Coordinates of C-alpha atoms and ligand atoms in Angstrom, one line a residue:
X1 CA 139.6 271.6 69.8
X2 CA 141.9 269.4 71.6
X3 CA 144.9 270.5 72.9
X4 CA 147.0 268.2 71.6
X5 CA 150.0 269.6 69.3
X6 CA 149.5 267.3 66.0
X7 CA 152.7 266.7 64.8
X8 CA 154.3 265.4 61.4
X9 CA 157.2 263.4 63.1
X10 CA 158.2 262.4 66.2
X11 CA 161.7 263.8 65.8
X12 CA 160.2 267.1 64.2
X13 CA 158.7 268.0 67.3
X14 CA 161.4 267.2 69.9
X15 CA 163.4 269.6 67.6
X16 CA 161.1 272.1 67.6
X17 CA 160.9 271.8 72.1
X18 CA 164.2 272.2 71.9
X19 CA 163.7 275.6 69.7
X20 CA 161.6 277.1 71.4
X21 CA 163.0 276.2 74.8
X22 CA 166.3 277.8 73.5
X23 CA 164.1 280.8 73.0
X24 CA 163.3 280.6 76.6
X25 CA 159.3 280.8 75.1
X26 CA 158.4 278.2 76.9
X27 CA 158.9 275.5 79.0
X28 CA 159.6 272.3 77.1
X29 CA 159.5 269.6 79.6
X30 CA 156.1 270.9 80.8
X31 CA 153.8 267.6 80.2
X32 CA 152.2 267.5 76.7
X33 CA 149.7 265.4 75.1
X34 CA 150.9 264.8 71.5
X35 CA 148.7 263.0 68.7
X36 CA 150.1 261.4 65.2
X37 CA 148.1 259.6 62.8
X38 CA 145.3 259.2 65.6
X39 CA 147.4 258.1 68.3
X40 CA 148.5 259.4 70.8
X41 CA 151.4 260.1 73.8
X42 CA 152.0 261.5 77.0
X43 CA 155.4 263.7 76.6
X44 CA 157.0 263.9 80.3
X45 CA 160.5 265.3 80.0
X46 CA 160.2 265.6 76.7
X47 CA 159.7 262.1 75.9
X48 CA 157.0 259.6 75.7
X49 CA 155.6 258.2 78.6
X50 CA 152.9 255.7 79.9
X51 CA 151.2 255.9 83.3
X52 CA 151.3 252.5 85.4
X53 CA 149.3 254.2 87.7
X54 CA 147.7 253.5 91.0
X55 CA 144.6 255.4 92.8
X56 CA 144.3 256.2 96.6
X57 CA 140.8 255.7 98.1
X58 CA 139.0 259.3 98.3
X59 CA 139.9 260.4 102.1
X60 CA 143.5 258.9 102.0
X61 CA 145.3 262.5 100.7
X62 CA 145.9 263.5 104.1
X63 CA 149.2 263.8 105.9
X64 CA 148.4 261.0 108.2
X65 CA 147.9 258.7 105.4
X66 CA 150.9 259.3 103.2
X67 CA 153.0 256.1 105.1
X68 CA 149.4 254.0 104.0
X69 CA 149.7 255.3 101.1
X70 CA 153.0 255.6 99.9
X71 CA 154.1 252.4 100.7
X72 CA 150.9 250.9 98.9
X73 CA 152.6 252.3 95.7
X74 CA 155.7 250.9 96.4
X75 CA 154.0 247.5 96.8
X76 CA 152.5 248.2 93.2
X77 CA 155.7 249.7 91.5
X78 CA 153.6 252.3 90.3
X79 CA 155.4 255.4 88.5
X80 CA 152.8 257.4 89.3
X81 CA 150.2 258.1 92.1
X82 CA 146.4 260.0 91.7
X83 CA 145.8 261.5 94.6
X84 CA 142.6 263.7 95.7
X85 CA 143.1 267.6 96.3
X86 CA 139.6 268.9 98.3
X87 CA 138.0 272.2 97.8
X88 CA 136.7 272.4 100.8
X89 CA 140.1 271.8 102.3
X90 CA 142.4 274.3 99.9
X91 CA 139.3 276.9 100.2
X92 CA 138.0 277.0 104.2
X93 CA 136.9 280.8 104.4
X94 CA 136.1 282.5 100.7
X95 CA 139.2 283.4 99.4
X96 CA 141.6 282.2 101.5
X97 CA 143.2 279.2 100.1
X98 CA 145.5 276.8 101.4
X99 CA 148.0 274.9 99.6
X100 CA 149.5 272.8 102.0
X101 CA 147.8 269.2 101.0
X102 CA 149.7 270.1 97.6
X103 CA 153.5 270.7 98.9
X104 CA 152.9 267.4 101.4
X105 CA 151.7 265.7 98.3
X106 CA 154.0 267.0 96.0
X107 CA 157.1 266.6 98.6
X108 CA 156.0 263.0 99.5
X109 CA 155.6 262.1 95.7
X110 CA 159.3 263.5 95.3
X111 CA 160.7 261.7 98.1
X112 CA 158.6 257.9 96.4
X113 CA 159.9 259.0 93.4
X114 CA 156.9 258.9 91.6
X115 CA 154.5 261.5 89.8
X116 CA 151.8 262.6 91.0
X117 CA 147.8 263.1 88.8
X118 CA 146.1 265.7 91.3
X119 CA 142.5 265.4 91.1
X120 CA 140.0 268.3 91.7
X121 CA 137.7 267.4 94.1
X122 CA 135.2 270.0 93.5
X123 CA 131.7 271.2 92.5
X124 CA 130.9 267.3 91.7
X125 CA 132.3 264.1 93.6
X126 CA 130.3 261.6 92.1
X127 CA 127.4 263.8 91.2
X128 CA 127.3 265.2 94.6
X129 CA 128.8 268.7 95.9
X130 CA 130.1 266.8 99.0
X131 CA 133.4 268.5 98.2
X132 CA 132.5 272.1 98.2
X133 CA 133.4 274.1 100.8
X134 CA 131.7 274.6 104.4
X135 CA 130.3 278.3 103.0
X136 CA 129.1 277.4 99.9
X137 CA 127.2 274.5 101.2
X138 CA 125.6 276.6 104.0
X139 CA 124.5 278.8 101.1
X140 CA 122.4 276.8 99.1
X141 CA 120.0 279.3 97.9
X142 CA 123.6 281.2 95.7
X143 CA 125.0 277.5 95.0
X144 CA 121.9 275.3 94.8
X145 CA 121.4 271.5 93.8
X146 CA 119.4 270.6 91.0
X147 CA 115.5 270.1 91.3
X148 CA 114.6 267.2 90.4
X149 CA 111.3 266.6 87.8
X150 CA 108.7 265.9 90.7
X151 CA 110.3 269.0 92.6
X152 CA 112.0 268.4 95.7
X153 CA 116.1 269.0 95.9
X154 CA 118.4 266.2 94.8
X155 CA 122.0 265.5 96.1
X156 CA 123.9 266.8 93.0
X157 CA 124.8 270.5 92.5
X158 CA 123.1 272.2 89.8
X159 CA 125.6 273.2 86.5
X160 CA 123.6 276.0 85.5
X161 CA 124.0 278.7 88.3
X162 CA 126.6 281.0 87.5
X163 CA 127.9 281.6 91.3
X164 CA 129.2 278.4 91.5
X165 CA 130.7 278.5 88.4
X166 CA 132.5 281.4 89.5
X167 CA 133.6 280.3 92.5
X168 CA 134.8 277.1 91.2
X169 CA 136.8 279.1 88.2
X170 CA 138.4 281.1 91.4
X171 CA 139.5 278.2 93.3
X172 CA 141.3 276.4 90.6
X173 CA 142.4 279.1 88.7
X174 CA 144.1 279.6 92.4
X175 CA 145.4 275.8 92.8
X176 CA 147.1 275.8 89.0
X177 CA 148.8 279.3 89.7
X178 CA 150.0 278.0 92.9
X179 CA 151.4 274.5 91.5
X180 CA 153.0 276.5 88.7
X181 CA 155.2 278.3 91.1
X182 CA 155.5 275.1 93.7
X183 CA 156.3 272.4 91.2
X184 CA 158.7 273.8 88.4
X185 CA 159.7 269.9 88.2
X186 CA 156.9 268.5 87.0
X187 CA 156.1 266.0 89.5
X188 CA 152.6 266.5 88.5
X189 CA 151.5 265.1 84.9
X190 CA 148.0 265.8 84.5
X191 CA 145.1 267.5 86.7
X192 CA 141.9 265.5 86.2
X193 CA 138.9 268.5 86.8
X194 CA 136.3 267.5 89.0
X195 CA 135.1 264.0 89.7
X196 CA 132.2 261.9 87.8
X197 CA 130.3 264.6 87.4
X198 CA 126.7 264.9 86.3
X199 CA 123.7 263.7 88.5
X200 CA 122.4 261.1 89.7
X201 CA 119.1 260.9 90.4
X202 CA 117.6 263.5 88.1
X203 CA 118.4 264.1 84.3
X204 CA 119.0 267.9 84.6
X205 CA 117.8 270.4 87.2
X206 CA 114.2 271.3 86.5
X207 CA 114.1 274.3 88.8
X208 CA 112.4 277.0 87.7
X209 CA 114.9 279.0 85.9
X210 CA 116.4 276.5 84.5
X211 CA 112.9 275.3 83.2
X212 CA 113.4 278.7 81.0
X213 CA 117.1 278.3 79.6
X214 CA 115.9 275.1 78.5
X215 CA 113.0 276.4 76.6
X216 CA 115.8 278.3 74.9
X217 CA 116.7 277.5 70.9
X218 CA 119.8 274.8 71.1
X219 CA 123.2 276.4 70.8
X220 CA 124.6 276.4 67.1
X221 CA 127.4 274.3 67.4
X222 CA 125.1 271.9 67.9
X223 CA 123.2 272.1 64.8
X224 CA 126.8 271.1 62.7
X225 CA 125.2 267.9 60.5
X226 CA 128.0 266.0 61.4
X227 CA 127.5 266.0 65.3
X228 CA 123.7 265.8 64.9
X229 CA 124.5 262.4 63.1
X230 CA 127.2 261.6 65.6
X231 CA 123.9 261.9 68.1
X232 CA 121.9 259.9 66.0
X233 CA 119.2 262.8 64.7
X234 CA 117.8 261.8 61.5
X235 CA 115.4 264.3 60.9
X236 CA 116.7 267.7 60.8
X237 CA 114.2 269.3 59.0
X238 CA 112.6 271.3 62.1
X239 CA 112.5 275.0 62.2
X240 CA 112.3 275.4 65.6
X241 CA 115.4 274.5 67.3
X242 CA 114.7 274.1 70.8
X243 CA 116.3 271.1 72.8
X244 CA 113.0 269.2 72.8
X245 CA 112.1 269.7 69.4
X246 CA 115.6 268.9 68.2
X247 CA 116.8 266.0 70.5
X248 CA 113.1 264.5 71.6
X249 CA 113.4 261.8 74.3
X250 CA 117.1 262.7 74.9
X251 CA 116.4 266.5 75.0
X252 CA 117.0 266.6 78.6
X253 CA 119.9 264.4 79.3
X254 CA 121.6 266.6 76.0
X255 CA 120.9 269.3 78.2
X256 CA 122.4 268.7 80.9
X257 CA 125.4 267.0 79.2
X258 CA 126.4 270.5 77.7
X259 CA 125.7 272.4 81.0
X260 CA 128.3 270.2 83.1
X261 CA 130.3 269.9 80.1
X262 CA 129.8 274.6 79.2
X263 CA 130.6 274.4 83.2
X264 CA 133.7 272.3 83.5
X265 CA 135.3 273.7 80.3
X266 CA 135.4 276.9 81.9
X267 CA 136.8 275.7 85.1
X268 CA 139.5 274.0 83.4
X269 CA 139.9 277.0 80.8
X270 CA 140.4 279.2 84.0
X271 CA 143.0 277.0 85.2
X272 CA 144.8 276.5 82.2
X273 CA 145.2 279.8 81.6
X274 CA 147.6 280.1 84.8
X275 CA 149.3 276.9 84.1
X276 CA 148.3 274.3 80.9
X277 CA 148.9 271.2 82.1
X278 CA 147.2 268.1 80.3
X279 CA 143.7 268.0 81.7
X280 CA 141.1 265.7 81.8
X281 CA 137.2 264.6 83.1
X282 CA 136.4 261.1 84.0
X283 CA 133.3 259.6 83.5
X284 CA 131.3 257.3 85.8
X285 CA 130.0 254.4 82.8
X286 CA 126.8 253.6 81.1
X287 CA 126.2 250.4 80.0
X288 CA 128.3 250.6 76.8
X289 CA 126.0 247.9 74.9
X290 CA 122.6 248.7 75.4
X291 CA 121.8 252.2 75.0
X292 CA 120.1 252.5 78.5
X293 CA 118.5 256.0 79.2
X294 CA 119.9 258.6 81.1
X295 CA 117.8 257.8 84.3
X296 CA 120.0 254.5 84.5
X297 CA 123.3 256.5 85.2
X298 CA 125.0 259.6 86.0
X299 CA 123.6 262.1 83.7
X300 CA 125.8 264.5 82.0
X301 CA 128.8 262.9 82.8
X302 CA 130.5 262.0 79.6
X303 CA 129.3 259.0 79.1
X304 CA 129.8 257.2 75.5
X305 CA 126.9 259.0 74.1
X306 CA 127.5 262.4 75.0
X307 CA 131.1 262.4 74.0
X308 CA 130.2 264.4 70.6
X309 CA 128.7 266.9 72.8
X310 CA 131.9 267.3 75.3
X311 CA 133.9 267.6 72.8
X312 CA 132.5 270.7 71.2
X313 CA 131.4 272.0 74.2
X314 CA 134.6 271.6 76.3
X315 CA 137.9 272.3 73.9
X316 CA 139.8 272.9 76.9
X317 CA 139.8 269.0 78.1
X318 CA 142.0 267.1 76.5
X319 CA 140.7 263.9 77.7
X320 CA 137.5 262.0 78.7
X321 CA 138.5 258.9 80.7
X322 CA 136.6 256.1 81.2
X323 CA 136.5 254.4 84.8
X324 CA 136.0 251.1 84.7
X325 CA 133.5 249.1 87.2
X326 CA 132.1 247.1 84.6
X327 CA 132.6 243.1 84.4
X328 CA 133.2 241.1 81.5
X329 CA 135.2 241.3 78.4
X330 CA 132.8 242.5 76.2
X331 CA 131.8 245.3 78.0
X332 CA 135.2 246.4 79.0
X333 CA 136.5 246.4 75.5
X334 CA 133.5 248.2 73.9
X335 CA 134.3 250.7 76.7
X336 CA 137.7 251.0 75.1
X337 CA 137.0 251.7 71.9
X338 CA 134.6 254.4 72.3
X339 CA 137.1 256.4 74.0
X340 CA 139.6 256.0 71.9
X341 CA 139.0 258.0 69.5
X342 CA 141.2 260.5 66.8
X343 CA 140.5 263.4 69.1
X344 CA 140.4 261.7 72.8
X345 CA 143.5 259.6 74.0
X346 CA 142.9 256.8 75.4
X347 CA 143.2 256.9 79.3
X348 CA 141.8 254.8 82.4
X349 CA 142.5 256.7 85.4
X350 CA 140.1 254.0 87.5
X351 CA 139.6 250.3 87.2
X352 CA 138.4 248.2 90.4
X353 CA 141.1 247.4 91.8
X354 CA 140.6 243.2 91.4
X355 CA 142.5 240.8 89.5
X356 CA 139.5 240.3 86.8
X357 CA 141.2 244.0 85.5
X358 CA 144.9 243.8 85.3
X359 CA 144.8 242.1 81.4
X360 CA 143.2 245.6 80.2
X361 CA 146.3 247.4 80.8
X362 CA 147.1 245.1 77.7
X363 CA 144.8 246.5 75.6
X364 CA 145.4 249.8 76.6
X365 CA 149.1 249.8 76.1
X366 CA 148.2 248.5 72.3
X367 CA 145.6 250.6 72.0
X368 CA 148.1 253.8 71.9
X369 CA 146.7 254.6 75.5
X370 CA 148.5 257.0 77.6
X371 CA 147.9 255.2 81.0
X372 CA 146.1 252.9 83.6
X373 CA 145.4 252.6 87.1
X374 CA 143.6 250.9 89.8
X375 CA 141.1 252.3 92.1
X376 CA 141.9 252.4 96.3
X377 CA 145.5 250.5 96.3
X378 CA 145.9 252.0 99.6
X379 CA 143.2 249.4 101.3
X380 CA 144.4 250.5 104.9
X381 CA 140.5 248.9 106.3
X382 CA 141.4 245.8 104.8
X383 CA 143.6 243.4 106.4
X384 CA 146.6 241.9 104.1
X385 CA 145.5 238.6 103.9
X386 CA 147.6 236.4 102.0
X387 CA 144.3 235.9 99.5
X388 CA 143.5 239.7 99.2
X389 CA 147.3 240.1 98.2
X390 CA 146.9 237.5 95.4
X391 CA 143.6 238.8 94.4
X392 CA 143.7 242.3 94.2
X393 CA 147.6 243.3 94.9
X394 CA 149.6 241.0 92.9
X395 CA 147.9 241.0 89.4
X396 CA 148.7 244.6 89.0
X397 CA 152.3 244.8 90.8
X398 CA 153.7 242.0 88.9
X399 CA 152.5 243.9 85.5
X400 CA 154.1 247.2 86.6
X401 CA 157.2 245.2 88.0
X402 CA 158.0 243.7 85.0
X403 CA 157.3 246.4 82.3
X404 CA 158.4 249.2 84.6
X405 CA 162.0 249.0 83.2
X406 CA 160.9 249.0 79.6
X407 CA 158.2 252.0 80.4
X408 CA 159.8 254.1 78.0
X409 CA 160.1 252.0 75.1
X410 CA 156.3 249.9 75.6
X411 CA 155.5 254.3 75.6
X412 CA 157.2 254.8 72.1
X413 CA 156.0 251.4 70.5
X414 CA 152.2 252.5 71.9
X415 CA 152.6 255.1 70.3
X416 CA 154.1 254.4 66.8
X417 CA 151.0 251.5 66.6
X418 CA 153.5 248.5 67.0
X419 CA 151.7 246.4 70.0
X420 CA 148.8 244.2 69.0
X421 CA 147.5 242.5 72.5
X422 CA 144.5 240.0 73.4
X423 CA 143.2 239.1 76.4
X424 CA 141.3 236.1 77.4
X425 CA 137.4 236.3 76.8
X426 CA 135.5 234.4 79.0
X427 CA 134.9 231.2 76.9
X428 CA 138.6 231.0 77.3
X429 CA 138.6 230.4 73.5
X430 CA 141.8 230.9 70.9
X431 CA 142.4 234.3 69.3
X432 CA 143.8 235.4 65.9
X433 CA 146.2 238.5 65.7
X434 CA 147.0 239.7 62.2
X435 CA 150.8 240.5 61.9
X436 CA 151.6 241.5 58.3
X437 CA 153.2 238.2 56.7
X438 CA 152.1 235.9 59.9
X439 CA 149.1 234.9 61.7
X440 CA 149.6 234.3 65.0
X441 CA 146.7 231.9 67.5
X442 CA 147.0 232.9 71.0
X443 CA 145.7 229.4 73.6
X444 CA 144.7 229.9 76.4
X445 CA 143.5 226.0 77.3
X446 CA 145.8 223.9 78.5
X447 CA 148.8 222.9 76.5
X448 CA 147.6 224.5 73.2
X449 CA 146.1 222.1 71.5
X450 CA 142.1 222.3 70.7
X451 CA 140.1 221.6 73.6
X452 CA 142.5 221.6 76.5
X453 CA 141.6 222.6 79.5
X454 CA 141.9 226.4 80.1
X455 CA 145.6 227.1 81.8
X456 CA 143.9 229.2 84.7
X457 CA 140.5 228.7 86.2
X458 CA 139.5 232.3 85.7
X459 CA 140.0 234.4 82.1
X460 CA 143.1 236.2 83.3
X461 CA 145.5 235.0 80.4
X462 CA 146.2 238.2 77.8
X463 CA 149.4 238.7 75.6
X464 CA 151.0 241.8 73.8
X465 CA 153.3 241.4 70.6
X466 CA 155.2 244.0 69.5
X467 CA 156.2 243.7 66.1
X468 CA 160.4 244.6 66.5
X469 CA 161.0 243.6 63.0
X470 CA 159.8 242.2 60.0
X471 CA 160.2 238.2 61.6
X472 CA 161.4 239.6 65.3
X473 CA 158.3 239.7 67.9
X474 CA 158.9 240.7 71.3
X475 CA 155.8 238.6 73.2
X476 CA 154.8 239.4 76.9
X477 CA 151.7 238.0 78.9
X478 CA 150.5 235.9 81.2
X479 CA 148.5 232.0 81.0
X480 CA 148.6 231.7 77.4
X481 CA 150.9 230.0 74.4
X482 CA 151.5 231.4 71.0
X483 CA 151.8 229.8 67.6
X484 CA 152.9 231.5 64.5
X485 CA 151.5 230.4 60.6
X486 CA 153.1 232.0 57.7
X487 CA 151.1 234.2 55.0
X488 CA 151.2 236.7 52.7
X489 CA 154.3 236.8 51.1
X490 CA 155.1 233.8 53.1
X491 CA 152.0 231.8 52.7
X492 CA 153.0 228.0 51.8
X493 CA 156.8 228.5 53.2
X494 CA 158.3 226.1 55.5
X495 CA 159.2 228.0 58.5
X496 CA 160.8 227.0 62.2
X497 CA 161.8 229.3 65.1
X498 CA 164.9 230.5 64.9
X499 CA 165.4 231.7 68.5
X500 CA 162.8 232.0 71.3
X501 CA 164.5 233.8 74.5
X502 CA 163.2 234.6 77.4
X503 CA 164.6 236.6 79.5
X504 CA 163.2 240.1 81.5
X505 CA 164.1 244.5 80.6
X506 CA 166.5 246.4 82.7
X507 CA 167.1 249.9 82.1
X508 CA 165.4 249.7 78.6
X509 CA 167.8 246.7 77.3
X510 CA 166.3 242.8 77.2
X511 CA 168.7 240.4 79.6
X512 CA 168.6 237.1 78.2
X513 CA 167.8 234.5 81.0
X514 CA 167.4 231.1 78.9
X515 CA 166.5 229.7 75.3
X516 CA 163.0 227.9 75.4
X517 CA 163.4 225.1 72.9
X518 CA 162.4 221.5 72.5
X519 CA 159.2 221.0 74.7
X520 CA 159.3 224.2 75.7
X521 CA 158.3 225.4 71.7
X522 CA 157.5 222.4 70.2
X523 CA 154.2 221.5 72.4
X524 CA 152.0 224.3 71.3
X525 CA 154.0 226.6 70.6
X526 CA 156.2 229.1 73.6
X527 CA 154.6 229.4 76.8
X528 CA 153.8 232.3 79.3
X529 CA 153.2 231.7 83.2
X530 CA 151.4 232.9 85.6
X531 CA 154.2 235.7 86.5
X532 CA 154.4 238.2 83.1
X533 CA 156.9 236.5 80.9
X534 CA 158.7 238.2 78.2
X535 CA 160.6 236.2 75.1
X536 CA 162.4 237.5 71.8
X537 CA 161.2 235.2 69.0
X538 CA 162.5 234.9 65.7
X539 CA 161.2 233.3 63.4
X540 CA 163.3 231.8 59.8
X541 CA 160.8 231.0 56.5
X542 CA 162.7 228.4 54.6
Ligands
LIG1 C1 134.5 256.2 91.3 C2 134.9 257.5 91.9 O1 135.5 258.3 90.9 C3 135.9 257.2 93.0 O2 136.3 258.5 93.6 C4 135.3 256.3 94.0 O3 134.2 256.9 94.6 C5 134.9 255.0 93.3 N1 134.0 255.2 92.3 C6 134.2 254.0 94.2 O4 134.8 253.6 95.3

């Protein structure tokens, strides 16, 4: 089950925060994950709230690198930072823990003004136990790594040995107890549990003992008809339920899928219990259009086709968050639906951090996504040429720089399913968005009109509308123009604009900076730059 509170109203739930806070229950600023009609929003003080979030590289959550990185996310305007928290660091010697990476992290966070996403660095890095600490790694006969099929240890700790389990329960059971005590202000959002885990390499471990659970008959959740056509089993007519006889060629990536995922839920579980902050996994991506097999990826992970089996094996996670390396629009917005679904937010806590990815936040944001961010902002090896600025700084800065001061409301529209967006495909071709009683194209060639040449030499252009009223669009994007066609209960009207303003958000209110009119509207329709631009059109049906 998700740990999302489902809610009737909006207003019905702050009310009942305020309840049970008055009670002194429980604390009702603590951040919440809240879903309505399949959507869903992040609740920080109480209110909805969307992550413009940036990503330090993996070694950079060290006190020497908080001036790197903190004024990285100044450069961005993030309002909130993921930062690293290592095992091996918090836990040198068994049992003695550590917290000071948290207080420097929380404190320096504080200071930026900024939240803060701690991730576990833990059993799995990337598949790998890089992260564990110095005794658990010298032990590896208690905390082993998986065998692989043709024998022979592979870099990736094995999910099915209870020790490390264990330990791993300890340690961040230990971390969340501590941060409950150290951070009664919520800096920190959400805890993301481990890191792309699963294995590369080999599907499962095929050790010995593991050889025998997996002879085993299949757990009985996952005999529920519903998931085993979720996973694509047509024939369920088999008496014996073992994982080979029920899942065939996929038997052993199913496997493993519910050992990290048994694994991780318990982890998180264990930590929740001592303080239930929102919690999610991310997932290193499969090729979300082909159906590779699992000895093409990270196995176990929660990749697009195991996300049936996450779910029912790992109720404690509230999210499974796509990280996004992938090129090209197609793939990248087939990876968004999949993991948007009723019972999983919609969350990106990586993207590669170049300009190809900045129009996704878009989709995201309309998408009733809870947040975005890109991967190693803080690129302290790289020298700030004036071309890496442009190509990997700017496309994401100016984003968060200009929606920053509406955050709150882009949050609440997200959320109540008022933002339609599109971004620019690689054919550079017009789009359609379907707006109740008007149709809107979205160019992106030249001046609008059919084959123009496209505005930008790459597909960067994308555009949100949010629907304020029934003929009132707020419109924000980038290398694009819009035009508006009546229908529905409009179709055949005459219709003009009545006002197109552009202007930019402070504190939550839009500052009117000038009217676009005459060429500005009436050669293809209002215009957006190369810098996000934001304009109030209305629109009169005569
Ligand atoms: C995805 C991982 O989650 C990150 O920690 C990092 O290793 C990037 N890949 C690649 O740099």
């Amino acid at each position: 089950m998700l740990k999302i509170i489902k809610v009737l109203s909006v207003s019905s739930f702050f009310i009942c925060c305020f309840l049970i806070q008055s009670f002194g229950q429980t604390d009702a600023t603590i951040p919440k994950l809240i879903e309505k009609n399949g959507r869903h929003t992040l609740l920080v003080d109480g209110k909805p709230f969307f992550i413009f979030g940036a990503q330090s590289h993996n070694s950079s959550a060290w006190p020497a690198m908080m001036p790197t990185v903190f004024s990285a996310i100044k450069d961005i305007y993030a309002n909130t930072v993921e930062l690293p928290i290592y095992w091996e660091q918090i836990e040198p010697v068994q049992g003695k823990f550590d917290f000071s990476l948290i207080d420097t992290l929380l404190q320096q966070s504080r200071k930026h003004q900024v939240h803060l996403v701690l991730l576990w660095f833990a059993t799995w890095k990337n598949g790998s136990n890089h992260y564990m600490p110095e005794w658990m790694k010298k032990d590896a006969e208690k905390y082993p790594n998986i065998v692989g099929e043709k024998g022979g240890h592979v870099d990736s700790p094995s999910p099915n040995f209870n020790a490390t389990l264990e330990a791993d329960k300890k340690a961040f059971a230990a971390v969340m107890r501590y941060l409950k005590k150290a951070d009664r202000q919520h800096t920190v959002i959400m805890v993301q549990v481990e890191n792309e885990p699963g294995a590369w390499g080999s599907v499962r471990d095929y050790s010995s003992s593991v050889q025998e659970l997996f002879k085993q008959q299949i757990p009985k959740e996952l005999l529920e008809p519903s998931l085993l056509k979720q996973l694509h089993v047509a024939d369920t007519t088999y008496t014996n339920t073992s994982w080979q006889n029920v899942f065939g060629e996929r038997a052993d990536e199913y496997f493993q899928a519910w050992s990290v995922a048994k694994f991780i839920e318990q982890v998180t579980a264990a930590g929740k219990a001592e303080y239930a902050l929102p919690m999610y996994v991310n997932a290193a991506l499969r090729n979300p259009l082909t159906n590779p097999t699992a000895n093409n990826y990270e196995s176990g992970g929660p990749t697009d086709n195991v996300i049936p089996i996450w779910k029912v094996a790992a109720p404690s996670i509230d999210i499974l968050a796509p990280d996004i390396y992938e090129y090209g629009s197609e793939k990248i917005l087939k990876v968004l639906e999949l993991y948007n679904r009723n019972d999983n937010p919609l969350f990106v806590p990586e993207a590669s951090f170049t300009f190809d990815k900045a129009k996704y936040l878009y989709q995201v944001l309309a998408q009733g996504g809870i947040g975005f961010a890109p991967f190693g902002v803080d690129d302290h090896h790289q020298s700030f040429s004036k071309e890496y600025i442009l190509n990997h700084l700017t496309p994401f800065a100016q984003e968060y720089q200009a929606l920053a001061p509406m955050m709150r409301e882009l949050a609440a529209w997200s959320f109540e399913g008022k933002i339609k967006a599109v971004v620019e495909r690689e054919d550079n071709g017009n789009q359609l968005v379907d707006l109740g009683n008007w149709e809107a194209t979205v160019y992106f060639g030249g001046d609008g009109r059919a084959n123009a040449a496209p505005i930008h030499s790459k597909p960067i252009g994308k555009l949100m509308i949010i629907t304020l009223e029934e003929n009132k669009f707020l419109l924000i994007g980038t290398d694009c123009h819009i035009s508006f066609k009546p229908k529905e209960k409009y179709a055949g009207h005459d219709w003009q604009y009545n006002k197109v303003e552009e202007g930019i958000f402070e504190n939550g209110k839009f500052k009117l900076l000038l009217i676009q009119n005459g060429d500005e509207t009436d050669w293809g329709g209002p215009g957006f730059g190369a810098k996000p631009t934001i304009l109030q059109a209305t629109l009169i049906v005569r």
